[in-house]
PDB file of C-alpha atoms in Angstrom:
ATOM      1  CA  ALA E 229     -23.089 -63.534  63.592  1.00 76.00           C
ATOM      2  CA  GLN E 230     -22.584 -65.144  60.226  1.00 84.00           C
ATOM      3  CA  SER E 231     -24.385 -63.319  57.457  1.00 91.00           C
ATOM      4  CA  VAL E 232     -24.440 -62.540  53.762  1.00 94.00           C
ATOM      5  CA  THR E 233     -25.445 -59.149  52.396  1.00 96.00           C
ATOM      6  CA  GLN E 234     -26.426 -58.337  48.840  1.00 96.00           C
ATOM      7  CA  PRO E 235     -26.751 -54.551  48.931  1.00 96.00           C
ATOM      8  CA  ASP E 236     -28.691 -54.242  45.680  1.00 94.00           C
ATOM      9  CA  ILE E 237     -32.224 -55.612  45.789  1.00 94.00           C
ATOM     10  CA  HIS E 238     -32.967 -54.753  42.189  1.00 96.00           C
ATOM     11  CA  ILE E 239     -30.670 -53.892  39.252  1.00 97.00           C
ATOM     12  CA  THR E 240     -31.588 -52.937  35.701  1.00 97.00           C
ATOM     13  CA  VAL E 241     -29.036 -53.054  32.896  1.00 97.00           C
ATOM     14  CA  SER E 242     -29.278 -52.762  29.141  1.00 97.00           C
ATOM     15  CA  GLU E 243     -28.651 -55.807  27.015  1.00 97.00           C
ATOM     16  CA  GLY E 244     -24.986 -55.908  26.056  1.00 97.00           C
ATOM     17  CA  ALA E 245     -23.884 -53.839  29.039  1.00 97.00           C
ATOM     18  CA  SER E 246     -21.580 -55.140  31.729  1.00 97.00           C
ATOM     19  CA  LEU E 247     -22.892 -56.363  35.055  1.00 97.00           C
ATOM     20  CA  GLU E 248     -21.589 -56.513  38.594  1.00 97.00           C
ATOM     21  CA  LEU E 249     -23.627 -57.877  41.493  1.00 98.00           C
ATOM     22  CA  ARG E 250     -22.254 -57.258  44.936  1.00 98.00           C
ATOM     23  CA  CYS E 251     -21.950 -59.703  47.812  1.00 97.00           C
ATOM     24  CA  ASN E 252     -20.419 -59.125  51.232  1.00 97.00           C
ATOM     25  CA  TYR E 253     -20.185 -61.658  53.994  1.00 95.00           C
ATOM     26  CA  SER E 254     -19.500 -61.779  57.686  1.00 92.00           C
ATOM     27  CA  TYR E 255     -17.864 -65.005  58.812  1.00 87.00           C
ATOM     28  CA  GLY E 256     -15.332 -66.207  61.352  1.00 80.00           C
ATOM     29  CA  ALA E 257     -12.972 -67.534  58.714  1.00 81.00           C
ATOM     30  CA  THR E 258     -12.821 -67.697  54.942  1.00 83.00           C
ATOM     31  CA  PRO E 259     -15.931 -69.615  53.985  1.00 87.00           C
ATOM     32  CA  TYR E 260     -16.825 -71.476  50.861  1.00 91.00           C
ATOM     33  CA  LEU E 261     -18.554 -69.000  48.532  1.00 93.00           C
ATOM     34  CA  PHE E 262     -21.277 -69.551  45.961  1.00 95.00           C
ATOM     35  CA  TRP E 263     -23.463 -67.767  43.459  1.00 97.00           C
ATOM     36  CA  TYR E 264     -26.787 -69.292  42.456  1.00 97.00           C
ATOM     37  CA  VAL E 265     -29.309 -68.091  39.872  1.00 97.00           C
ATOM     38  CA  GLN E 266     -33.050 -68.582  39.921  1.00 96.00           C
ATOM     39  CA  SER E 267     -35.053 -68.103  36.744  1.00 92.00           C
ATOM     40  CA  PRO E 268     -38.767 -67.361  37.147  1.00 87.00           C
ATOM     41  CA  GLY E 269     -40.679 -70.406  38.382  1.00 81.00           C
ATOM     42  CA  GLN E 270     -37.524 -72.465  38.774  1.00 84.00           C
ATOM     43  CA  GLY E 271     -35.296 -73.728  41.529  1.00 87.00           C
ATOM     44  CA  LEU E 272     -31.789 -72.423  42.084  1.00 93.00           C
ATOM     45  CA  GLN E 273     -28.944 -73.346  39.780  1.00 93.00           C
ATOM     46  CA  LEU E 274     -25.274 -73.127  40.731  1.00 94.00           C
ATOM     47  CA  LEU E 275     -23.381 -70.499  38.707  1.00 96.00           C
ATOM     48  CA  LEU E 276     -19.967 -70.836  40.331  1.00 95.00           C
ATOM     49  CA  LYS E 277     -18.181 -71.569  43.570  1.00 93.00           C
ATOM     50  CA  TYR E 278     -14.980 -70.672  45.376  1.00 93.00           C
ATOM     51  CA  PHE E 279     -13.324 -73.074  47.775  1.00 89.00           C
ATOM     52  CA  SER E 280      -9.661 -72.051  47.634  1.00 87.00           C
ATOM     53  CA  GLY E 281      -6.851 -71.084  45.247  1.00 89.00           C
ATOM     54  CA  ASP E 282      -7.247 -68.611  42.403  1.00 91.00           C
ATOM     55  CA  THR E 283      -9.462 -65.791  43.629  1.00 93.00           C
ATOM     56  CA  LEU E 284     -11.035 -65.255  40.196  1.00 96.00           C
ATOM     57  CA  VAL E 285     -13.396 -68.080  39.403  1.00 96.00           C
ATOM     58  CA  GLN E 286     -15.199 -68.822  36.197  1.00 96.00           C
ATOM     59  CA  GLY E 287     -18.708 -70.165  36.067  1.00 96.00           C
ATOM     60  CA  ILE E 288     -21.382 -71.147  33.632  1.00 95.00           C
ATOM     61  CA  LYS E 289     -23.140 -68.800  31.203  1.00 94.00           C
ATOM     62  CA  GLY E 290     -20.110 -66.480  30.972  1.00 96.00           C
ATOM     63  CA  PHE E 291     -20.180 -65.384  34.621  1.00 97.00           C
ATOM     64  CA  GLU E 292     -17.153 -64.891  36.836  1.00 97.00           C
ATOM     65  CA  ALA E 293     -16.644 -63.843  40.434  1.00 98.00           C
ATOM     66  CA  GLU E 294     -13.719 -62.473  42.390  1.00 97.00           C
ATOM     67  CA  PHE E 295     -13.013 -63.260  46.018  1.00 96.00           C
ATOM     68  CA  LYS E 296     -11.450 -60.371  47.919  1.00 95.00           C
ATOM     69  CA  ARG E 297     -10.476 -61.404  51.416  1.00 93.00           C
ATOM     70  CA  SER E 298      -9.631 -57.879  52.578  1.00 93.00           C
ATOM     71  CA  GLN E 299     -13.107 -56.680  51.649  1.00 94.00           C
ATOM     72  CA  SER E 300     -14.997 -59.862  52.603  1.00 94.00           C
ATOM     73  CA  SER E 301     -16.577 -59.701  49.182  1.00 96.00           C
ATOM     74  CA  PHE E 302     -17.411 -62.086  46.370  1.00 97.00           C
ATOM     75  CA  ASN E 303     -18.826 -59.984  43.537  1.00 98.00           C
ATOM     76  CA  LEU E 304     -20.337 -61.538  40.449  1.00 98.00           C
ATOM     77  CA  ARG E 305     -19.551 -60.106  37.009  1.00 98.00           C
ATOM     78  CA  LYS E 306     -20.457 -60.583  33.395  1.00 97.00           C
ATOM     79  CA  PRO E 307     -18.955 -58.495  30.565  1.00 97.00           C
ATOM     80  CA  SER E 308     -22.033 -58.466  28.333  1.00 97.00           C
ATOM     81  CA  VAL E 309     -25.514 -59.237  29.613  1.00 97.00           C
ATOM     82  CA  HIS E 310     -28.052 -61.155  27.537  1.00 96.00           C
ATOM     83  CA  TRP E 311     -31.835 -60.853  27.910  1.00 95.00           C
ATOM     84  CA  SER E 312     -31.909 -64.444  29.160  1.00 94.00           C
ATOM     85  CA  ASP E 313     -29.837 -63.404  32.193  1.00 96.00           C
ATOM     86  CA  ALA E 314     -32.882 -61.726  33.726  1.00 96.00           C
ATOM     87  CA  ALA E 315     -33.371 -63.667  36.952  1.00 97.00           C
ATOM     88  CA  GLU E 316     -32.768 -63.524  40.678  1.00 96.00           C
ATOM     89  CA  TYR E 317     -29.223 -64.052  41.900  1.00 97.00           C
ATOM     90  CA  PHE E 318     -28.239 -65.343  45.305  1.00 96.00           C
ATOM     91  CA  CYS E 319     -24.861 -65.247  47.007  1.00 97.00           C
ATOM     92  CA  ALA E 320     -24.250 -67.904  49.668  1.00 94.00           C
ATOM     93  CA  VAL E 321     -21.551 -68.998  52.099  1.00 92.00           C
ATOM     94  CA  GLY E 322     -20.792 -72.317  53.726  1.00 88.00           C
ATOM     95  CA  ALA E 323     -18.457 -73.519  56.459  1.00 82.00           C
ATOM     96  CA  PRO E 324     -15.386 -75.182  54.911  1.00 74.00           C
ATOM     97  CA  TRP E 325     -14.844 -77.441  57.901  1.00 68.00           C
ATOM     98  CA  VAL E 326     -18.358 -78.888  57.861  1.00 67.00           C
ATOM     99  CA  ASN E 327     -19.051 -80.532  54.538  1.00 59.00           C
ATOM    100  CA  THR E 328     -22.787 -80.877  54.813  1.00 67.00           C
ATOM    101  CA  GLY E 329     -23.901 -78.338  52.254  1.00 72.00           C
ATOM    102  CA  LYS E 330     -25.542 -76.174  54.896  1.00 81.00           C
ATOM    103  CA  LEU E 331     -25.404 -72.664  53.429  1.00 88.00           C
ATOM    104  CA  ILE E 332     -26.340 -69.130  54.452  1.00 90.00           C
ATOM    105  CA  PHE E 333     -27.937 -67.140  51.658  1.00 93.00           C
ATOM    106  CA  GLY E 334     -28.122 -63.446  50.944  1.00 94.00           C
ATOM    107  CA  GLN E 335     -31.400 -61.663  50.296  1.00 95.00           C
ATOM    108  CA  GLY E 336     -31.071 -61.925  46.549  1.00 95.00           C
ATOM    109  CA  THR E 337     -30.680 -59.416  43.711  1.00 97.00           C
ATOM    110  CA  THR E 338     -33.250 -59.274  40.946  1.00 96.00           C
ATOM    111  CA  LEU E 339     -31.737 -58.481  37.565  1.00 97.00           C
ATOM    112  CA  GLN E 340     -33.866 -56.866  34.894  1.00 97.00           C
ATOM    113  CA  VAL E 341     -32.447 -56.582  31.368  1.00 97.00           C
ATOM    114  CA  LYS E 342     -33.655 -53.783  29.076  1.00 95.00           C
ATOM    115  CA  PRO E 343     -33.691 -54.465  25.334  1.00 90.00           C
TER     116      PRO E 343
ATOM    117  CA  ASP T 177     -28.597 -85.720  35.247  1.00 66.00           C
ATOM    118  CA  VAL T 178     -28.871 -85.046  38.937  1.00 62.00           C
ATOM    119  CA  LYS T 179     -32.412 -84.465  40.060  1.00 91.00           C
ATOM    120  CA  VAL T 180     -34.375 -83.229  43.007  1.00 95.00           C
ATOM    121  CA  THR T 181     -38.110 -83.549  42.511  1.00 95.00           C
ATOM    122  CA  GLN T 182     -40.764 -81.736  44.483  1.00 95.00           C
ATOM    123  CA  SER T 183     -44.026 -83.428  43.657  1.00 88.00           C
ATOM    124  CA  SER T 184     -46.329 -80.476  44.322  1.00 89.00           C
ATOM    125  CA  ARG T 185     -45.516 -77.240  42.492  1.00 91.00           C
ATOM    126  CA  TYR T 186     -48.565 -75.308  43.692  1.00 95.00           C
ATOM    127  CA  LEU T 187     -50.747 -75.957  46.722  1.00 95.00           C
ATOM    128  CA  VAL T 188     -53.637 -74.049  48.263  1.00 97.00           C
ATOM    129  CA  LYS T 189     -54.591 -75.037  51.794  1.00 96.00           C
ATOM    130  CA  ARG T 190     -56.816 -73.692  54.536  1.00 97.00           C
ATOM    131  CA  THR T 191     -55.690 -72.482  57.934  1.00 97.00           C
ATOM    132  CA  GLY T 192     -55.356 -75.372  60.366  1.00 97.00           C
ATOM    133  CA  GLU T 193     -54.880 -78.049  57.719  1.00 97.00           C
ATOM    134  CA  LYS T 194     -51.985 -80.481  57.909  1.00 97.00           C
ATOM    135  CA  VAL T 195     -49.715 -80.069  54.902  1.00 97.00           C
ATOM    136  CA  PHE T 196     -47.129 -82.471  53.510  1.00 97.00           C
ATOM    137  CA  LEU T 197     -44.456 -81.323  51.071  1.00 97.00           C
ATOM    138  CA  GLU T 198     -42.545 -84.157  49.484  1.00 96.00           C
ATOM    139  CA  CYS T 199     -39.045 -84.144  48.047  1.00 97.00           C
ATOM    140  CA  VAL T 200     -37.217 -86.982  46.322  1.00 97.00           C
ATOM    141  CA  GLN T 201     -33.629 -87.053  45.046  1.00 96.00           C
ATOM    142  CA  ASP T 202     -32.078 -89.646  42.782  1.00 95.00           C
ATOM    143  CA  MET T 203     -28.410 -88.926  43.455  1.00 90.00           C
ATOM    144  CA  ASP T 204     -27.886 -91.073  46.560  1.00 91.00           C
ATOM    145  CA  HIS T 205     -27.101 -87.879  48.491  1.00 91.00           C
ATOM    146  CA  GLU T 206     -26.685 -88.052  52.245  1.00 90.00           C
ATOM    147  CA  ASN T 207     -27.763 -84.484  53.003  1.00 91.00           C
ATOM    148  CA  MET T 208     -31.173 -82.991  52.344  1.00 94.00           C
ATOM    149  CA  PHE T 209     -32.547 -79.569  53.165  1.00 95.00           C
ATOM    150  CA  TRP T 210     -35.757 -77.592  53.314  1.00 96.00           C
ATOM    151  CA  TYR T 211     -35.513 -73.861  52.726  1.00 96.00           C
ATOM    152  CA  ARG T 212     -38.203 -71.237  52.748  1.00 96.00           C
ATOM    153  CA  GLN T 213     -37.940 -68.366  50.241  1.00 95.00           C
ATOM    154  CA  ASP T 214     -39.646 -65.014  50.802  1.00 94.00           C
ATOM    155  CA  PRO T 215     -39.142 -61.745  48.901  1.00 89.00           C
ATOM    156  CA  GLY T 216     -36.441 -59.603  50.472  1.00 87.00           C
ATOM    157  CA  LEU T 217     -35.444 -62.341  52.901  1.00 90.00           C
ATOM    158  CA  GLY T 218     -33.652 -64.739  50.575  1.00 90.00           C
ATOM    159  CA  LEU T 219     -33.590 -68.382  51.573  1.00 93.00           C
ATOM    160  CA  ARG T 220     -33.894 -69.412  55.194  1.00 93.00           C
ATOM    161  CA  LEU T 221     -33.140 -72.930  56.379  1.00 93.00           C
ATOM    162  CA  ILE T 222     -36.024 -74.718  58.076  1.00 96.00           C
ATOM    163  CA  TYR T 223     -34.607 -78.201  58.682  1.00 96.00           C
ATOM    164  CA  PHE T 224     -31.901 -80.406  57.294  1.00 93.00           C
ATOM    165  CA  SER T 225     -31.013 -84.060  57.488  1.00 94.00           C
ATOM    166  CA  TYR T 226     -27.603 -85.665  57.081  1.00 90.00           C
ATOM    167  CA  ASP T 227     -28.751 -89.257  57.273  1.00 89.00           C
ATOM    168  CA  VAL T 228     -31.856 -91.393  57.331  1.00 92.00           C
ATOM    169  CA  LYS T 229     -33.934 -90.723  60.446  1.00 88.00           C
ATOM    170  CA  MET T 230     -31.590 -87.886  61.416  1.00 90.00           C
ATOM    171  CA  LYS T 231     -32.671 -84.269  61.428  1.00 93.00           C
ATOM    172  CA  GLU T 232     -31.467 -80.945  62.686  1.00 92.00           C
ATOM    173  CA  LYS T 233     -33.261 -77.665  63.113  1.00 94.00           C
ATOM    174  CA  GLY T 234     -32.297 -74.809  60.902  1.00 92.00           C
ATOM    175  CA  ASP T 235     -32.909 -71.135  61.505  1.00 90.00           C
ATOM    176  CA  ILE T 236     -36.727 -71.127  61.388  1.00 95.00           C
ATOM    177  CA  PRO T 237     -38.061 -74.546  62.477  1.00 96.00           C
ATOM    178  CA  GLU T 238     -41.086 -73.285  64.412  1.00 96.00           C
ATOM    179  CA  GLY T 239     -44.344 -74.611  63.013  1.00 96.00           C
ATOM    180  CA  TYR T 240     -42.612 -77.266  60.912  1.00 97.00           C
ATOM    181  CA  SER T 241     -41.466 -80.836  61.284  1.00 97.00           C
ATOM    182  CA  VAL T 242     -39.702 -83.223  58.915  1.00 97.00           C
ATOM    183  CA  SER T 243     -39.456 -86.899  58.178  1.00 96.00           C
ATOM    184  CA  ARG T 244     -36.710 -88.884  56.512  1.00 96.00           C
ATOM    185  CA  GLU T 245     -37.543 -92.588  56.501  1.00 95.00           C
ATOM    186  CA  LYS T 246     -35.633 -93.340  53.314  1.00 95.00           C
ATOM    187  CA  LYS T 247     -32.409 -91.847  52.010  1.00 95.00           C
ATOM    188  CA  GLU T 248     -33.978 -90.448  48.880  1.00 96.00           C
ATOM    189  CA  ARG T 249     -37.039 -88.832  50.444  1.00 97.00           C
ATOM    190  CA  PHE T 250     -37.327 -85.839  52.755  1.00 97.00           C
ATOM    191  CA  SER T 251     -40.748 -84.564  53.758  1.00 97.00           C
ATOM    192  CA  LEU T 252     -41.678 -81.238  55.274  1.00 97.00           C
ATOM    193  CA  ILE T 253     -44.778 -81.216  57.448  1.00 97.00           C
ATOM    194  CA  LEU T 254     -46.869 -78.271  58.543  1.00 97.00           C
ATOM    195  CA  GLU T 255     -48.902 -79.679  61.440  1.00 94.00           C
ATOM    196  CA  SER T 256     -51.421 -76.837  61.402  1.00 96.00           C
ATOM    197  CA  ALA T 257     -50.934 -74.462  58.515  1.00 97.00           C
ATOM    198  CA  SER T 258     -51.153 -70.744  59.151  1.00 97.00           C
ATOM    199  CA  THR T 259     -51.353 -67.808  56.768  1.00 97.00           C
ATOM    200  CA  ASN T 260     -47.812 -66.714  57.651  1.00 96.00           C
ATOM    201  CA  GLN T 261     -46.562 -69.976  56.194  1.00 98.00           C
ATOM    202  CA  THR T 262     -47.629 -68.880  52.734  1.00 98.00           C
ATOM    203  CA  SER T 263     -44.334 -69.037  50.878  1.00 97.00           C
ATOM    204  CA  MET T 264     -42.129 -70.802  48.346  1.00 96.00           C
ATOM    205  CA  TYR T 265     -40.526 -73.943  49.759  1.00 97.00           C
ATOM    206  CA  LEU T 266     -37.318 -75.244  48.214  1.00 96.00           C
ATOM    207  CA  CYS T 267     -35.842 -78.669  48.765  1.00 96.00           C
ATOM    208  CA  ALA T 268     -32.154 -79.318  48.132  1.00 95.00           C
ATOM    209  CA  SER T 269     -29.641 -82.103  48.524  1.00 93.00           C
ATOM    210  CA  SER T 270     -25.866 -82.535  48.638  1.00 89.00           C
ATOM    211  CA  GLY T 271     -23.455 -85.432  48.812  1.00 83.00           C
ATOM    212  CA  SER T 272     -21.232 -86.245  51.757  1.00 73.00           C
ATOM    213  CA  GLY T 273     -18.074 -84.142  51.695  1.00 67.00           C
ATOM    214  CA  ALA T 274     -19.576 -81.683  49.252  1.00 64.00           C
ATOM    215  CA  ASN T 275     -21.018 -78.251  49.774  1.00 73.00           C
ATOM    216  CA  VAL T 276     -22.789 -77.900  46.457  1.00 85.00           C
ATOM    217  CA  LEU T 277     -26.558 -77.944  46.718  1.00 90.00           C
ATOM    218  CA  THR T 278     -28.864 -79.243  44.023  1.00 91.00           C
ATOM    219  CA  PHE T 279     -32.301 -77.681  44.260  1.00 94.00           C
ATOM    220  CA  GLY T 280     -35.767 -78.782  43.296  1.00 95.00           C
ATOM    221  CA  ALA T 281     -38.076 -76.473  41.364  1.00 93.00           C
ATOM    222  CA  GLY T 282     -39.928 -75.407  44.487  1.00 94.00           C
ATOM    223  CA  SER T 283     -43.402 -75.767  45.966  1.00 96.00           C
ATOM    224  CA  ARG T 284     -45.466 -72.615  46.230  1.00 95.00           C
ATOM    225  CA  LEU T 285     -47.853 -72.906  49.160  1.00 97.00           C
ATOM    226  CA  THR T 286     -50.748 -70.554  49.761  1.00 97.00           C
ATOM    227  CA  VAL T 287     -52.593 -70.801  53.075  1.00 97.00           C
ATOM    228  CA  LEU T 288     -55.996 -69.126  53.132  1.00 96.00           C
TER     229      LEU T 288
END
């Protein structure tokens, strides 16, 4: 079955520290991969996406993610976290051969930032 | 700027009531979606529509129906609300040939 797993439900980091949020997927082929962020009381905003090509992708707000086919992973990273990064982060996958935008989401990781 | 608008941010309804959640997008997108968001479960797809008057069930359609009479509007209907439908409901849209979703701010529904 197709699925997305975010192993960490909740992560706390200090402001200025580096961040890595994990995402693993189970899919029949290499899917399209996404990271979305949800600030409190808001909808989801796209951080970055991977469709093909360079496996290291850059996104907004200083985030990047690396696609590793051998590990079926698409981990999100940021070198220095800011207090405004506190939010919930969702990894998602989509079928590359069906361009409808229908995505499967992970359970989400809540990021808390300590001053 | 691209926009998806959910007219009701917070609703409180009673068990058995009929509930309408409205979503409007101004991007001329073909595809529209209704997701349900619950803590620890992420987002689960209820219904989606890839054209006017077309709809397809998602992963959790039971207890819900949808309506898409115009391209820009996608409504989620709870025929008889139950307490287990208390949740955050997110509407999203995407253009044809694209997999990037644009989300609304969400509608938080409480059923008493």
